[in-house]
CSV table of C-alpha atoms and ligand atoms in Angstrom, one decimal:
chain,number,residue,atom,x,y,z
A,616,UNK,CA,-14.0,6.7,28.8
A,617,UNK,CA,-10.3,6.9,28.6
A,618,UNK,CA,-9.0,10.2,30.3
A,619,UNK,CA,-5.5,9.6,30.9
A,620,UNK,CA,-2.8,7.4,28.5
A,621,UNK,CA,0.6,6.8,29.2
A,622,UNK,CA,2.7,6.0,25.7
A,623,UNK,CA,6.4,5.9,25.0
A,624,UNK,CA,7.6,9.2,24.3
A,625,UNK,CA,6.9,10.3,20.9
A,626,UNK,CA,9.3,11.8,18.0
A,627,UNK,CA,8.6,14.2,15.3
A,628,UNK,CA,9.2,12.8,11.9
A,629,UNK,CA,8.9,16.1,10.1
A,630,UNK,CA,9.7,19.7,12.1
A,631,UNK,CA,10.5,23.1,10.9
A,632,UNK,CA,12.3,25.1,13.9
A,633,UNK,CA,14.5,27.6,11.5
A,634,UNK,CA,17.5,29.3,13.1
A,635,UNK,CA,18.4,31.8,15.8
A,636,UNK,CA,16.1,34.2,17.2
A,637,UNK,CA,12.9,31.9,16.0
A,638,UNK,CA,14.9,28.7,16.8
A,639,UNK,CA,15.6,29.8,20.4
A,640,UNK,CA,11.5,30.6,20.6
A,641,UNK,CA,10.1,27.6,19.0
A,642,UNK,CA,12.7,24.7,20.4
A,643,UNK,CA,11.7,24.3,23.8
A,644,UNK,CA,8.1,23.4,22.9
A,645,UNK,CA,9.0,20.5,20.5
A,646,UNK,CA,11.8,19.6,22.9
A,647,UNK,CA,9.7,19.3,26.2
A,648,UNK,CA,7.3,16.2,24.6
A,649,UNK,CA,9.3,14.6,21.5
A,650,UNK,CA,12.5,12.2,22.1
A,651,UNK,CA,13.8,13.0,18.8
A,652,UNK,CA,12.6,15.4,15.6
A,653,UNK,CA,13.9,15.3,12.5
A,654,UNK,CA,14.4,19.1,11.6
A,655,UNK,CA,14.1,20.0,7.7
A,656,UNK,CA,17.1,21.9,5.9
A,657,UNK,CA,15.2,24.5,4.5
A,658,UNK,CA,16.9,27.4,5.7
A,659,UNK,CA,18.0,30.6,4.1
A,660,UNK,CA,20.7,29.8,2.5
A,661,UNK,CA,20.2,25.8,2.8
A,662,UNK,CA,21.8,23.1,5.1
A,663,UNK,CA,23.6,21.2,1.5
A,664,UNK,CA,26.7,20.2,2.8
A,665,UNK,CA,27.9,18.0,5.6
A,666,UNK,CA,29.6,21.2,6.9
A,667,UNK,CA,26.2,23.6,6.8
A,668,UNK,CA,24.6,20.0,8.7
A,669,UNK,CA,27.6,20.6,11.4
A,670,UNK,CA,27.2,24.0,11.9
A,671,UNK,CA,23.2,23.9,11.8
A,672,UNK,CA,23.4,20.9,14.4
A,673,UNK,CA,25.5,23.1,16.7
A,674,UNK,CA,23.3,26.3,16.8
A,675,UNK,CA,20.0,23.6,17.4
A,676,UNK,CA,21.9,22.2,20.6
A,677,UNK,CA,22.9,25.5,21.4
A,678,UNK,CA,19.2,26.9,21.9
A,679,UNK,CA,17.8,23.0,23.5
A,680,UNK,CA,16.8,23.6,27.3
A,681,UNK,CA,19.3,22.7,30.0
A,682,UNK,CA,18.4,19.2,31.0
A,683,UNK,CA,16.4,18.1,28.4
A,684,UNK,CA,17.6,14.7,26.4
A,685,UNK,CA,15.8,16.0,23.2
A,686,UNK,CA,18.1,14.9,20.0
A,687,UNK,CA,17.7,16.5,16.7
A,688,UNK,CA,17.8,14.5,13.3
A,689,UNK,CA,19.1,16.5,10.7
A,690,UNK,CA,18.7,16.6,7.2
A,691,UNK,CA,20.3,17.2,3.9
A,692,UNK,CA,18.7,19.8,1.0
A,693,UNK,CA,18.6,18.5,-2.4
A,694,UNK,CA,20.2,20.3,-5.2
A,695,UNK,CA,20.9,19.9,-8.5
A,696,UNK,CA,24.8,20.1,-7.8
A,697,UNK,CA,24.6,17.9,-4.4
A,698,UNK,CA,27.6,15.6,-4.4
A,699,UNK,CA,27.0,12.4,-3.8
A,700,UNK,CA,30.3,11.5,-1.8
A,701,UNK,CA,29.4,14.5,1.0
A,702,UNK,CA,25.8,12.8,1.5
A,703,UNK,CA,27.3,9.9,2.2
A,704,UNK,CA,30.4,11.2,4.2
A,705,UNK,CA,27.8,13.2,6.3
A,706,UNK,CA,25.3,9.8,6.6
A,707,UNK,CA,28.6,7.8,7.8
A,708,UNK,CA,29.4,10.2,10.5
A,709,UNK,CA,25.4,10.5,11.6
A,710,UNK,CA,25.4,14.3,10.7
A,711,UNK,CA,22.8,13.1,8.2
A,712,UNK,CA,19.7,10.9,8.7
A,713,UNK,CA,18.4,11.3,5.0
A,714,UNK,CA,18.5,13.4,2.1
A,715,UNK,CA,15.3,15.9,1.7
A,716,UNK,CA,13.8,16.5,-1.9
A,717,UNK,CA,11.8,19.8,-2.2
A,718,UNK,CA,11.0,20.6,-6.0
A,719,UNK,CA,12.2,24.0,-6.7
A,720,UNK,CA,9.8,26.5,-5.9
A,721,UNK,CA,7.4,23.9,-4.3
A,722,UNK,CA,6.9,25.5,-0.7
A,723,UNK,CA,8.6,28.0,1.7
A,724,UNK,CA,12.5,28.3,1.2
A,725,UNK,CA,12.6,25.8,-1.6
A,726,UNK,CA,13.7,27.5,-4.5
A,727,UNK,CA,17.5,26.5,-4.2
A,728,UNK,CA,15.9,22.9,-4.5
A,729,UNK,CA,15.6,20.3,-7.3
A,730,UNK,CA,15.0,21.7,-11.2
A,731,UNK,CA,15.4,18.5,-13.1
A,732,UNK,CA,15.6,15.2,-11.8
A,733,UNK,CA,18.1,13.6,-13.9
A,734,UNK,CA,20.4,16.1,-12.1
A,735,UNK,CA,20.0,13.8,-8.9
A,736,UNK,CA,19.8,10.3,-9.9
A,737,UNK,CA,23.5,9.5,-8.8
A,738,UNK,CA,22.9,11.0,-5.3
A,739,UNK,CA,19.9,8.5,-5.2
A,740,UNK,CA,21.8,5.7,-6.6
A,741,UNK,CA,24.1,6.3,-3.6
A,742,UNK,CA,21.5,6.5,-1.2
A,743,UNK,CA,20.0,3.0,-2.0
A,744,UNK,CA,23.8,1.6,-1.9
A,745,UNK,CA,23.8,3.1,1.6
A,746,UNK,CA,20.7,2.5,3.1
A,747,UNK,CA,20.2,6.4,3.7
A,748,UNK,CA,16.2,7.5,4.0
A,749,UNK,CA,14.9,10.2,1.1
A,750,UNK,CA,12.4,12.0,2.6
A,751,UNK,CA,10.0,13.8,-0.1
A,752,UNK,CA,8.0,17.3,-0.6
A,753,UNK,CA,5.8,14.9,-3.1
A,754,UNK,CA,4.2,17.6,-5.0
A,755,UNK,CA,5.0,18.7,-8.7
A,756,UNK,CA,5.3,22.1,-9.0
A,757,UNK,CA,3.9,21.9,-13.1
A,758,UNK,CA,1.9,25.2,-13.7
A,759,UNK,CA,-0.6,23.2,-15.8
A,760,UNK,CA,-1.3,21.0,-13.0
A,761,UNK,CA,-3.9,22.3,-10.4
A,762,UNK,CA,-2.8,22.7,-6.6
A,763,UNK,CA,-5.4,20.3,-5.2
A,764,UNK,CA,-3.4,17.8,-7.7
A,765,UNK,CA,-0.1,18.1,-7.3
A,766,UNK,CA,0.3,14.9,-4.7
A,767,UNK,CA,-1.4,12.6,-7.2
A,768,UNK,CA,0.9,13.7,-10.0
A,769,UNK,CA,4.0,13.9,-8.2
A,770,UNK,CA,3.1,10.5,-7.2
A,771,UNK,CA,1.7,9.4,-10.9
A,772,UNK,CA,4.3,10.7,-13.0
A,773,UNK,CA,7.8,10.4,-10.5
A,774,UNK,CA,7.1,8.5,-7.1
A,775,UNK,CA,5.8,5.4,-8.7
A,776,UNK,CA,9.0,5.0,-11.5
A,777,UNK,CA,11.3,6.0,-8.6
A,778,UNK,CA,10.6,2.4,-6.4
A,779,UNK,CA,11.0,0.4,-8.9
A,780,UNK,CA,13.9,1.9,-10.5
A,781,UNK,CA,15.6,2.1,-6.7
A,782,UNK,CA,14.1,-1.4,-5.4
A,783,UNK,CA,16.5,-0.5,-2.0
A,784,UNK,CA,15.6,3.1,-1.3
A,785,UNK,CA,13.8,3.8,1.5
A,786,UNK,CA,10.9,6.5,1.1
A,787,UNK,CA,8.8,9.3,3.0
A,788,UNK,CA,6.4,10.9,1.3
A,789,UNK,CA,5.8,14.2,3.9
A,790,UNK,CA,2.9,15.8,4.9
A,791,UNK,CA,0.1,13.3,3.2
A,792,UNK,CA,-2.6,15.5,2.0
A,793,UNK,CA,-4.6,12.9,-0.1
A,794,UNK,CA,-7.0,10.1,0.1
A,795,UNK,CA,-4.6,9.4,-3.2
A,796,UNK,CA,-1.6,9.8,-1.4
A,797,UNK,CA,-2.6,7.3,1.4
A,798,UNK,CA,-3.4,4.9,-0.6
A,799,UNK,CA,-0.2,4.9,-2.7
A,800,UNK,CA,2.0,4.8,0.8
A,801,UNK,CA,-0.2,1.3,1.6
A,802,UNK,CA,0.5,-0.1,-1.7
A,803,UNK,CA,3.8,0.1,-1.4
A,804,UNK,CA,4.8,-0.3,2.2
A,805,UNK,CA,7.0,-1.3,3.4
A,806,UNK,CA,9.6,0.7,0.8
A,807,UNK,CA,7.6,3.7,1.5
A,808,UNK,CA,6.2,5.3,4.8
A,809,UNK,CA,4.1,8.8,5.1
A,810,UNK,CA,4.6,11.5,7.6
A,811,UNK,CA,0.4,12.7,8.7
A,812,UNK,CA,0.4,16.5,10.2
A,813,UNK,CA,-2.5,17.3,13.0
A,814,UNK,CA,-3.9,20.0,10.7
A,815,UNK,CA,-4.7,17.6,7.7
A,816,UNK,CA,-6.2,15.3,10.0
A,817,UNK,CA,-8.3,18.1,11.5
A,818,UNK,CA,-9.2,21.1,8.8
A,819,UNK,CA,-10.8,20.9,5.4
A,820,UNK,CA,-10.2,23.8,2.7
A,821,UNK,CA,-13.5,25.3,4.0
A,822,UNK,CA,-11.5,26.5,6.7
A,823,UNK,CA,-9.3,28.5,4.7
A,824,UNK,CA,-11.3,29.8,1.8
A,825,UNK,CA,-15.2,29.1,3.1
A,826,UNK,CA,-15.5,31.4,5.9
A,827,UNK,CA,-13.5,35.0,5.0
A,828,UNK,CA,-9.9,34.1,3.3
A,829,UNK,CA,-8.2,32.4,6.2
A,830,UNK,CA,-4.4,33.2,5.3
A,831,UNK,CA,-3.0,31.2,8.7
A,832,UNK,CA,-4.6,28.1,7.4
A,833,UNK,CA,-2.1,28.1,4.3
A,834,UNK,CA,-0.2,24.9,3.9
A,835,UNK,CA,1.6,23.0,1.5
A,836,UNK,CA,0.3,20.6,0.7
A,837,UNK,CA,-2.8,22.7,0.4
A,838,UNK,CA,-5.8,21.1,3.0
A,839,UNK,CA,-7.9,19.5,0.6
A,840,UNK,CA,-11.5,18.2,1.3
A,841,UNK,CA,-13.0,16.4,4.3
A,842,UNK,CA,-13.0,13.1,1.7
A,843,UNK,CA,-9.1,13.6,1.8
A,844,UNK,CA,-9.3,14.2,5.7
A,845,UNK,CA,-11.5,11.5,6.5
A,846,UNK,CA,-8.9,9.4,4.5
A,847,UNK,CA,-5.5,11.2,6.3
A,848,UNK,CA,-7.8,10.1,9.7
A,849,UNK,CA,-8.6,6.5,8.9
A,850,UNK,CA,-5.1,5.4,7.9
A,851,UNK,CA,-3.1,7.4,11.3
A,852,UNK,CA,-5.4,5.4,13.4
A,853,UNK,CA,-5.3,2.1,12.0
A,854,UNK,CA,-2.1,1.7,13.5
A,855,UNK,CA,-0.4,0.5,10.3
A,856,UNK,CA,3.3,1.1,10.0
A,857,UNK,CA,3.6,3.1,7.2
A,858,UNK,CA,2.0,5.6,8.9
A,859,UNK,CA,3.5,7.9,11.3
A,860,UNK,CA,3.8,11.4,13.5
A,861,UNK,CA,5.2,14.4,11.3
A,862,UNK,CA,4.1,17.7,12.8
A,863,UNK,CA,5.6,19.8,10.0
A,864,UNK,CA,5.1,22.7,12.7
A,865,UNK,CA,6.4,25.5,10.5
A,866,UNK,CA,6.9,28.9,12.4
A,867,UNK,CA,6.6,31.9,10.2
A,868,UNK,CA,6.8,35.7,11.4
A,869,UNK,CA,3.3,37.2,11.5
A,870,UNK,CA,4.2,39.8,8.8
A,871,UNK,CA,5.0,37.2,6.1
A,872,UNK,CA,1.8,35.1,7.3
A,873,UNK,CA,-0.3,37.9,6.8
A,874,UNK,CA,0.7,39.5,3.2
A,875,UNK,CA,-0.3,40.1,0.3
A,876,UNK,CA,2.2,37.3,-0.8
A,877,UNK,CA,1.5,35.0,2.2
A,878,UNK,CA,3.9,32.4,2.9
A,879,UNK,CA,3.0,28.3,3.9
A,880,UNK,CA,3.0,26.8,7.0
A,881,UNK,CA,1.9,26.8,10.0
A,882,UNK,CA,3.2,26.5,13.7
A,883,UNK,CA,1.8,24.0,15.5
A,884,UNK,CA,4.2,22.3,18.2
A,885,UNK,CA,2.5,24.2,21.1
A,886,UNK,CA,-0.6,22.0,20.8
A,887,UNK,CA,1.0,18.9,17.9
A,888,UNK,CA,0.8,15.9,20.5
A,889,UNK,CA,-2.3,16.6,22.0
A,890,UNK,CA,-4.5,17.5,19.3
A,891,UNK,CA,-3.2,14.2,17.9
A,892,UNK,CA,-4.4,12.7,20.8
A,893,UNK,CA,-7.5,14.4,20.2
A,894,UNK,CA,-8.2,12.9,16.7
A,895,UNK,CA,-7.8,9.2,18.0
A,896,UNK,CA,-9.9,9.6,21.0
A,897,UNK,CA,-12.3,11.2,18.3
A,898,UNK,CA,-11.8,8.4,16.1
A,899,UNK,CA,-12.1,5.3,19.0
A,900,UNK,CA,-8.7,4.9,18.6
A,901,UNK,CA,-6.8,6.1,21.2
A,902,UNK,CA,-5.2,2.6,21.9
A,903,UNK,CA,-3.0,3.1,18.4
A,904,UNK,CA,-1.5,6.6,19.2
A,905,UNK,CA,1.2,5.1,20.9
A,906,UNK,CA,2.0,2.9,17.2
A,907,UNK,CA,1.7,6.3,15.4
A,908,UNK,CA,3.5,8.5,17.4
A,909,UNK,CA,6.1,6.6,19.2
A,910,UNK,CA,7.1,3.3,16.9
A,911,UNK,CA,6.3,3.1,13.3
A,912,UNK,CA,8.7,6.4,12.8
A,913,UNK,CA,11.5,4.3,14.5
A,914,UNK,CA,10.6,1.2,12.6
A,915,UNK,CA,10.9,2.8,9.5
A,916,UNK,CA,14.4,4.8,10.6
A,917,UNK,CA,15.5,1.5,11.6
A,918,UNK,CA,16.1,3.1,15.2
A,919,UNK,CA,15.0,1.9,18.5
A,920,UNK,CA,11.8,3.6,20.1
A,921,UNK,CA,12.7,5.8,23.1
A,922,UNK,CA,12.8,4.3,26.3
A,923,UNK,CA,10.7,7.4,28.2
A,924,UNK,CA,7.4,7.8,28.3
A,925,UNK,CA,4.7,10.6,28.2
A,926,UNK,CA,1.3,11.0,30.1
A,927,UNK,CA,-1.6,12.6,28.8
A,928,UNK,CA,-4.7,13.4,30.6
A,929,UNK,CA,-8.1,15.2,29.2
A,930,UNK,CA,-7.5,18.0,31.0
A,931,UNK,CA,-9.1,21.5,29.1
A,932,UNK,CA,-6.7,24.6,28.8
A,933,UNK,CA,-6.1,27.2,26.7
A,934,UNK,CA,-3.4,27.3,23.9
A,935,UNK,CA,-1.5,30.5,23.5
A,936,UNK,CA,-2.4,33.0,20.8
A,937,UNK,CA,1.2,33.7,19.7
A,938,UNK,CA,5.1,32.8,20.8
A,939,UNK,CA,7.0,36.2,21.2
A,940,UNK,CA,10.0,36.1,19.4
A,941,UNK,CA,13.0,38.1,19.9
A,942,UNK,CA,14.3,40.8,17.4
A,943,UNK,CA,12.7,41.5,14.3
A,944,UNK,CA,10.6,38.4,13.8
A,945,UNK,CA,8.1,39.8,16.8
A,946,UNK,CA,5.8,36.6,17.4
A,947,UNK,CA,4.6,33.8,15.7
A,948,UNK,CA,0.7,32.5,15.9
A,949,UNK,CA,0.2,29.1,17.5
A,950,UNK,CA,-2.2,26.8,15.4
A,951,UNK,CA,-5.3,26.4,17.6
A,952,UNK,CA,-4.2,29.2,19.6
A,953,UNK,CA,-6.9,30.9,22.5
A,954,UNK,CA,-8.8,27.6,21.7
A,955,UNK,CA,-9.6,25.0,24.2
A,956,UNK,CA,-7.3,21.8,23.9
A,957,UNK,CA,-8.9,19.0,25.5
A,958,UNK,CA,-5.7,17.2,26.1
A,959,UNK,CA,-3.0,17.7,28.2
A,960,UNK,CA,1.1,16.6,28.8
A,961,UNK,CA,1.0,15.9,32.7
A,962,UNK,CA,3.8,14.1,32.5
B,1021,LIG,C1,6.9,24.5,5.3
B,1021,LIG,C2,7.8,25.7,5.7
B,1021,LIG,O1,7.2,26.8,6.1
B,1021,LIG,O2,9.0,25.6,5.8
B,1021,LIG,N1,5.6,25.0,4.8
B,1021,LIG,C3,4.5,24.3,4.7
B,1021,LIG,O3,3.5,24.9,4.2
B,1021,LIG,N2,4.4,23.1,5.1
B,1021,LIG,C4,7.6,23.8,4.2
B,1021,LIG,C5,7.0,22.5,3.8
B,1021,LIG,O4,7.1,21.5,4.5
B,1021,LIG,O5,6.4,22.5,2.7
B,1022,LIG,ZN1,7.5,20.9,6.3
């Protein structure tokens, strides 16, 4: 039985880590075991312009831990009015990695995002001329459409016209949630790759709404049934490249977690790389975690893998309940927190 693995040091396709007082709490835990995250514009107000990328970029440096060599990815929110010459003046200069698409009112801070697609088609256009990465919230927001659906569709009705009609553009779809969705990211590989969260690969909806009305455990993409999971679990594992690490560790206050209006997302960087670990060793397949986590993501950025490495050991502790934060925001609960996590960053 493996106990220990070394691997090249991973990176975070997909991260929330929000701004100031929450920022300065939630950094240091993405920073201490990823190389690199790519860290999603949805802030209130959004990061739209090269100049919001600049200034966001700063305050991220500002709250990474002395010494550390962690290097944020940033991101560019899609709006109807986003001008196509400032994505690509921002992607020149490497303020921008890609372009993020959230459907208005799709998730958490998304409803300065796209209303009607037509509105955006020459900031894609560009993107294909430039070779500039469009990562995706692949879910339509359609009230006639139910929420355990809205992958499929998004992928049915938009996803599949978009590849053909941009042969060059280079997709994510975020946060796969569906044995659909998997699928759809094989087919057309290597034009599209798909970001695969811990808590996809780990829950089913029985967790949320089975036992008591389990507000923490809401997502979006909603957790869908262990047919989805066992699908989300097969295809991280089998090493393929289309597949790779995006936490989408989402920190919210407690307050707006627990509401009568509760918000998506949940926080999960405390304990992302080692419960990965723990679904391949789980799945016999801890000899692809390194493919997963540490060089499909760079093959599909078209970036070289980072040079360090990481050790983990199966070594039992206990994940804390809840970060404080500072201010007003109080604390934010850790997915898995007070539960044992079997693996362990020992080096
Ligand atoms: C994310 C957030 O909180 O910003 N929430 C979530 O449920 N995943 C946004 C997102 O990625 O959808
Ligand atoms: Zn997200």
């Amino acid at each position: 039985m493996t106990t220990r693995i070394t691997i090249r040091k991973p990176d975070d396709w997909h991260l929330h880590v929000r701004d100031d007082e929450m920022l300065r709490a939630v950094l240091p835990y993405t920073a201490k075991n990823f190389g690199r995250a790519i860290l999603m514009p949805n802030l209130i107000p959004p990061v739209r312009t090269t100049a919001d990328c600049i200034a966001y970029r700063q305050r991220v440096m500002a709250a990474i831990p002395p010494g550390s060599k962690f290097k944020p990815l940033m991101t560019c929110y899609l709006t109807d009015d986003t001008d196509p010459d400032d994505v690509e003046r921002g992607f020149r200069d490497s303020v921008f990695t890609g372009v993020k698409l959230y459907p208005a009112n799709a998730t958490t801070n998304s409803a300065a995002g796209v209303t009607d697609y037509k509105k955006v088609m020459r900031v894609l256009e560009r993107m294909e001329k430039i070779d500039m990465p469009f990562l995706m919230h692949g879910e339509v927001t359609d009230p006639d459409v139910d929420v355990f659906d809205r992958e499929k569709v998004f992928i049915d009705r938009y996803l599949s016209q978009w590849i053909k009609q941009f042969p060059k553009l280079r997709f994510i779809l975020e946060h796969l949630s569906s044995k659909d969705g998997v699928e759809f990211v094989k087919s057309a590989a290597p034009q599209v790759g798909g970001t695969i969260t811990p808590y996809h690969m780990v829950q089913t909806r029985n967790d949320t709404l089975g036992h008591g009305l389990n507000p923490y455990m809401y997502v979006m993409p909603v957790i869908k049934t262990a047919k989805d999971r066992a699908a989300l679990r097969k295809a991280a594992t089998s090493g393929e490249a289309c597949y790779f690490l995006g936490t989408d560790s989402a920190p919210h206050p407690y307050a707006r977690k627990v509401a009568v209006h509760g918000v998506p997302g949940m926080f999960n960087a405390p304990v992302a790389i080692e419960t990965y670990a723990k679904v391949f060793e789980e799945e016999g397949a801890l000899d692809k975690l390194e493919a997963f986590a540490s060089l499909n993501g760079p093959k599909h950025y078209r970036m070289p893998p980072n040079e360090e490495t990481i050790t983990l050991e199966k070594s039992p502790w206990t994940a804390p309940k809840e970060v404080k934060v500072a201010g007003p925001d109080e604390r934010a609960i850790v997915y898995r927190g007070g539960q044992t996590i079997e693996w362990k960053v020992v080096g």
